[in-house]
Short mmCIF file of C-alpha atoms in Angstrom, two decimals:
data_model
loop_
_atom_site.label_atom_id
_atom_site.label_comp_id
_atom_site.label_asym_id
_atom_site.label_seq_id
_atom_site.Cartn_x
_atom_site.Cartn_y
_atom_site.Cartn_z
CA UNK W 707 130.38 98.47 102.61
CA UNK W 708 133.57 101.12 102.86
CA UNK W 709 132.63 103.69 105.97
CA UNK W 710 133.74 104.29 109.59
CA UNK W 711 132.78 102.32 112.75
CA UNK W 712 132.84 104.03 116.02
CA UNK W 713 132.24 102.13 119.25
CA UNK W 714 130.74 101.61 121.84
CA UNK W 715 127.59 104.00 120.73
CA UNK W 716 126.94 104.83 124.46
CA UNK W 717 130.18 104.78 127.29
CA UNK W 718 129.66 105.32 130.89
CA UNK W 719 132.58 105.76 132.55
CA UNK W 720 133.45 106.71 136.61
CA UNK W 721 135.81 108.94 137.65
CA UNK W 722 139.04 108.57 137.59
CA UNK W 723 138.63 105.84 134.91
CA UNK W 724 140.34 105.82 131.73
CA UNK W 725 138.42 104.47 128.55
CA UNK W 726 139.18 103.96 125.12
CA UNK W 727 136.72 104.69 122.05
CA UNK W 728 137.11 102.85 119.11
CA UNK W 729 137.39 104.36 115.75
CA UNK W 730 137.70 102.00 112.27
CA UNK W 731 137.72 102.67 108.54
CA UNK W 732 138.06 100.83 105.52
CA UNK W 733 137.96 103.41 103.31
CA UNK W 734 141.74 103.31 102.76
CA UNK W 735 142.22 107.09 103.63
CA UNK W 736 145.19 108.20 104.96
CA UNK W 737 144.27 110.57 107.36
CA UNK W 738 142.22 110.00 110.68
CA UNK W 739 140.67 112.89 112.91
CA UNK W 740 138.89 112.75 117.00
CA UNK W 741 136.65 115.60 117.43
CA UNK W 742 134.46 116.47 120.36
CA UNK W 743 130.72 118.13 120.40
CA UNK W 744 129.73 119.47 123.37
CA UNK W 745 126.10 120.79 123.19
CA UNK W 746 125.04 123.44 121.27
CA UNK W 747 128.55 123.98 119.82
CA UNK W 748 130.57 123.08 116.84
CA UNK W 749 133.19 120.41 117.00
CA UNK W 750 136.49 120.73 118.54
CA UNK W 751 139.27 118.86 117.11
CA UNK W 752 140.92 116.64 119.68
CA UNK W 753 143.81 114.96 117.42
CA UNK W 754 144.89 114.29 114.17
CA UNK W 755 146.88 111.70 112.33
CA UNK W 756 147.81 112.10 109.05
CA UNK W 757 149.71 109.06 108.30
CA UNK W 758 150.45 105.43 110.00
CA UNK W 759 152.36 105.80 113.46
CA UNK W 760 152.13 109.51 113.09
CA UNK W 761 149.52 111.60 115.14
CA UNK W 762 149.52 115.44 116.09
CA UNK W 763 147.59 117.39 119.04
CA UNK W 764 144.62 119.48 117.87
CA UNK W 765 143.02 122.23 119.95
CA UNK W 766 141.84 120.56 122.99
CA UNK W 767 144.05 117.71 123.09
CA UNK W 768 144.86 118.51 127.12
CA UNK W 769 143.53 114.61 129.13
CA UNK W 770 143.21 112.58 125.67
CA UNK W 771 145.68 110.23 123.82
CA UNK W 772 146.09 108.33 120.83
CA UNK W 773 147.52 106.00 118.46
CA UNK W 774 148.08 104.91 115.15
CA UNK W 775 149.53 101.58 114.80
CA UNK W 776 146.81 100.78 111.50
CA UNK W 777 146.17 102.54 108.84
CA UNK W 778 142.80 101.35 109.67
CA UNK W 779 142.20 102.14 113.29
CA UNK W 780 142.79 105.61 115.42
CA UNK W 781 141.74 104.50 118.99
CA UNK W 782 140.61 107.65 121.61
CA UNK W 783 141.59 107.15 125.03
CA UNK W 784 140.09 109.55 127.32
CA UNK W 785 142.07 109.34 130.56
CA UNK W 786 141.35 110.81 134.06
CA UNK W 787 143.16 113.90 133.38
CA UNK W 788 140.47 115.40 131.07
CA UNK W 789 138.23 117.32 133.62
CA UNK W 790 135.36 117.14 131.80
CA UNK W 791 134.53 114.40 129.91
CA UNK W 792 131.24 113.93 129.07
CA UNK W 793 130.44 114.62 125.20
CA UNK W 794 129.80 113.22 121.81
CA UNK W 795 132.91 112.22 120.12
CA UNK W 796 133.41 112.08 116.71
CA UNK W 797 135.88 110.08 115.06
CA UNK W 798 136.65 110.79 110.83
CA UNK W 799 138.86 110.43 107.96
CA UNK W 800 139.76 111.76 105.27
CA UNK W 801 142.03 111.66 101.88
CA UNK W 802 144.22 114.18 100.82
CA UNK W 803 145.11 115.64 98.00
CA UNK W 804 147.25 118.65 96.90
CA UNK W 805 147.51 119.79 100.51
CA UNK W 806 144.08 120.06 101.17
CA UNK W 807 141.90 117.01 102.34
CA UNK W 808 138.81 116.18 100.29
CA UNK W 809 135.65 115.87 102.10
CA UNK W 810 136.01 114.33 106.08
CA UNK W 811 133.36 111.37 106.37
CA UNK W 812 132.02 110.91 110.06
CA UNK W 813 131.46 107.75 112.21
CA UNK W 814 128.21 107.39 114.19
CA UNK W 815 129.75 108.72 117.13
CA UNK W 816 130.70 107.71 120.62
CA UNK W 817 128.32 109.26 123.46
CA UNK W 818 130.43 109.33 126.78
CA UNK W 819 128.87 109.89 130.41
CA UNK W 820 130.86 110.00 133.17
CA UNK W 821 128.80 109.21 136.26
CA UNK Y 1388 143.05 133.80 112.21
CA UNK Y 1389 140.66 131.40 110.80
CA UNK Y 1390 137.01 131.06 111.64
CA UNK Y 1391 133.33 130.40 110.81
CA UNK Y 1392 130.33 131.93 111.78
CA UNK Y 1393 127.26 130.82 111.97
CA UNK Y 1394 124.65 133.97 112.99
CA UNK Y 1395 121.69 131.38 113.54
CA UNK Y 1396 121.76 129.25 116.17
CA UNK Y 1397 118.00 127.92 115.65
CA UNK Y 1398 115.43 128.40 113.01
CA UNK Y 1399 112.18 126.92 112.62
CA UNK Y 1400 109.73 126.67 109.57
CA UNK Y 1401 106.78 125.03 108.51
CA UNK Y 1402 107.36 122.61 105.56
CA UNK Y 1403 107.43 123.73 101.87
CA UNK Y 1404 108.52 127.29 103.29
CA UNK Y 1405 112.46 127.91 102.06
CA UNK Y 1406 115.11 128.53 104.60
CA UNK Y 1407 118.30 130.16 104.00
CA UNK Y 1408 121.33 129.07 106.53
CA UNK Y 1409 124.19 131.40 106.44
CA UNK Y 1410 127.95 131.09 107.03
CA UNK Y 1411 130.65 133.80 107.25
CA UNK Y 1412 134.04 132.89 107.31
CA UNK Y 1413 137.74 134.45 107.76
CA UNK Y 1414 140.85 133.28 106.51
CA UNK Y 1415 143.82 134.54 105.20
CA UNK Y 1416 144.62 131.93 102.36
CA UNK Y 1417 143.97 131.93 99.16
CA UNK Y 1418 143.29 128.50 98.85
CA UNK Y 1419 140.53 126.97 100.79
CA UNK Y 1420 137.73 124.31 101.10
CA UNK Y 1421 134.28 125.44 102.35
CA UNK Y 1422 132.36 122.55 103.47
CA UNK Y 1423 128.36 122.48 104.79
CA UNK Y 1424 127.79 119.12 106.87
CA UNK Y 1425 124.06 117.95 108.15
CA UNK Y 1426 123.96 116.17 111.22
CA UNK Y 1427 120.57 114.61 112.14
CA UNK Y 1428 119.02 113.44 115.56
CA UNK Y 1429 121.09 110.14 115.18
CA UNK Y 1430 124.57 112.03 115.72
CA UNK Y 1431 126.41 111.19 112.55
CA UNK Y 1432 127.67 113.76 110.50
CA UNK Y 1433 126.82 113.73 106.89
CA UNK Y 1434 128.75 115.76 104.03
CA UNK Y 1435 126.31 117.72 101.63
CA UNK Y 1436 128.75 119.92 99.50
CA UNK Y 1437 132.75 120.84 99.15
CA UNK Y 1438 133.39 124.40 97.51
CA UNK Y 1439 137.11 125.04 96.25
CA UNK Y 1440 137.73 128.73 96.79
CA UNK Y 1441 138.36 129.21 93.26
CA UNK Y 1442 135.43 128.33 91.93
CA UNK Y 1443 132.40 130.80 93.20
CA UNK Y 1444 129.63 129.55 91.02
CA UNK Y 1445 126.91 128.07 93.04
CA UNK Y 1446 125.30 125.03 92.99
CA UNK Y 1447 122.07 123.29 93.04
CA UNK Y 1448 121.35 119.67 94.01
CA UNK Y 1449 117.57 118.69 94.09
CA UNK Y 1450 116.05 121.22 96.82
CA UNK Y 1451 119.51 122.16 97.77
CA UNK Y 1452 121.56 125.28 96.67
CA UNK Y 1453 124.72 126.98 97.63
CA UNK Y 1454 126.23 130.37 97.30
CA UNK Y 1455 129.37 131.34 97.68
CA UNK Y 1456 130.35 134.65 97.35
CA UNK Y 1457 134.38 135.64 98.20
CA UNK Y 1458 133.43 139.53 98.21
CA UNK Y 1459 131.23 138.92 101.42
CA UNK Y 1460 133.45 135.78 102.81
CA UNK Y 1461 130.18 133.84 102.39
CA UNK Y 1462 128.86 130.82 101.75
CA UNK Y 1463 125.05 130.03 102.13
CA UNK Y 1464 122.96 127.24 101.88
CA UNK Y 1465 119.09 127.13 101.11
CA UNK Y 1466 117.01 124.09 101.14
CA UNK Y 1467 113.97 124.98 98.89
CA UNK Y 1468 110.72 123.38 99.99
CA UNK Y 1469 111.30 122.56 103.03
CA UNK Y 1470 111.02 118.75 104.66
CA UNK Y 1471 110.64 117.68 108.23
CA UNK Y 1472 113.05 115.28 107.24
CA UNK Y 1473 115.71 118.55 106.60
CA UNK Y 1474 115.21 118.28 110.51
CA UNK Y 1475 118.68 118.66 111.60
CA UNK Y 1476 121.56 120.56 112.83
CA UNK Y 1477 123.61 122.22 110.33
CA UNK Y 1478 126.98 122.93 110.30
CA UNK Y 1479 129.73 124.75 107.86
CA UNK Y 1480 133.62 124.25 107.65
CA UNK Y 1481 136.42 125.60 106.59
CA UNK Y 1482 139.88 123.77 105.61
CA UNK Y 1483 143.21 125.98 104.70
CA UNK Y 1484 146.31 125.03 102.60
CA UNK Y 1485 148.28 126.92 105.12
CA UNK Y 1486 146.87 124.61 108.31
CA UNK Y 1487 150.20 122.56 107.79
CA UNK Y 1488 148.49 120.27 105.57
CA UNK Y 1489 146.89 119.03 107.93
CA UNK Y 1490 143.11 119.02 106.72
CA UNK Y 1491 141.98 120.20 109.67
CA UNK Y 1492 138.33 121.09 109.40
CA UNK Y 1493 137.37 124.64 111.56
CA UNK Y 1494 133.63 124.04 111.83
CA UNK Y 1495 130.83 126.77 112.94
CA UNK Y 1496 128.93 126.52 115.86
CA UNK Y 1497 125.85 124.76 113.94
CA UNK Y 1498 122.41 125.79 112.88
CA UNK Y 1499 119.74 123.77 114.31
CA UNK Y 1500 116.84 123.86 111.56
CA UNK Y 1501 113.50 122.50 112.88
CA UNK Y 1502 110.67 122.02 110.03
CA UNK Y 1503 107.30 121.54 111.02
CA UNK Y 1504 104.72 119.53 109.44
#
């Protein structure tokens, strides 16, 4: 089945650890997307990637990198920099067309706790 | 600058009742996606509708139904008949031509819509 694959589902992490969330599609789209929910707000877009070894720096992209080595794959590394990591990451893609992208479709989300 | 509203930040209804959710936007473009995702209790975000800002006549799927109106910078979304299965949080989007190309999706804060039995 064509869709996106996030994991781990649930990351613990300690201080001053850096981890790395997984994001895969097979959907053959071109662009990628990390975003971040905190609660009880919208998403935040972390970064973006529009094309293979190509990536850009969304709006909170301060203590997070990236790469995009696959078409398939857009891994999240959340490094020790980023104050405050705990949140529900959201990892997406999406094909363009014209300039605009058609419809973003979601992973299931990666739910990271630092302890 | 661009940005999306959403007023409600929780409503709650008993089931069969209808429930409008409502989403402002501002943008300066002309050409524009407006987008309403669901996300349930599981996390995963799940696309309902696209609207091209040239076409403003609304739509109906099933219990769902859309309207977009450019005069107000609107663009609603009622679920008729409500389910405790339309349980969720609800969130609209926007996506410019002018964002670089980039698709970048400016999302509202969310409405969290709680139906009960």
């Amino acid at each position: 089945d064509g869709g996106i694959t996030q994991s781990p589902k649930y990351l613990f992490r300690k201080e001053g650890q850096n981890v790395t969330l997984s994001c895969e599609q097979n959907l053959n789209h071109d662009a990628m997307y990390w975003y971040r929910q905190d609660p009880g707000q919208g998403l935040r877009l972390i970064y973006y990637s529009q094309i293979v070894n190509d990536f850009q720096k969304g709006d909170i992209a301060e203590g997070y990198s990236v790469s995009r080595e696959k078409k398939e794959s857009f891994p999240l590394t959340v490094t020790s920099a980023q104050k405050n990591p705990t949140a529900f990451y959201l990892c997406a893609s999406g094909a363009q067309r014209e300039g605009l992208v058609n419809e973003q479709f979601f992973g299931p989300g990666t739910r990271l706790t630092v302890l | 600058a661009q940005k999306v509203t959403q007023a409600q930040t929780e409503i709650s209804v008993v089931e069969k009742e209808d429930v409008t959710l409502d989403c402002v936007y501002e943008t300066r473009d002309t050409t524009y996606y407006l987008f309403w995702y669901k996300q349930p209790p599981s996390g995963e975000l799940v696309f309902l509708i696209r609207r091209n800002s040239f076409d403003e006549q609304n739509e109906i799927s099933g219990r769902y139904s859309w309207n977009f109106q450019k005069s107000t910078s609107s663009f609603n979304f009622t679920i008729t008949a409500s389910q405790v299965v339309d349980s969720a949080v609800y969130f609209c989007a926007l996506s410019e031509r002018s964002s670089s190309n980039t698709g970048k999706l400016i999302f509202g804060q969310g409405t969290t819509l709680q139906v009960k039995p």
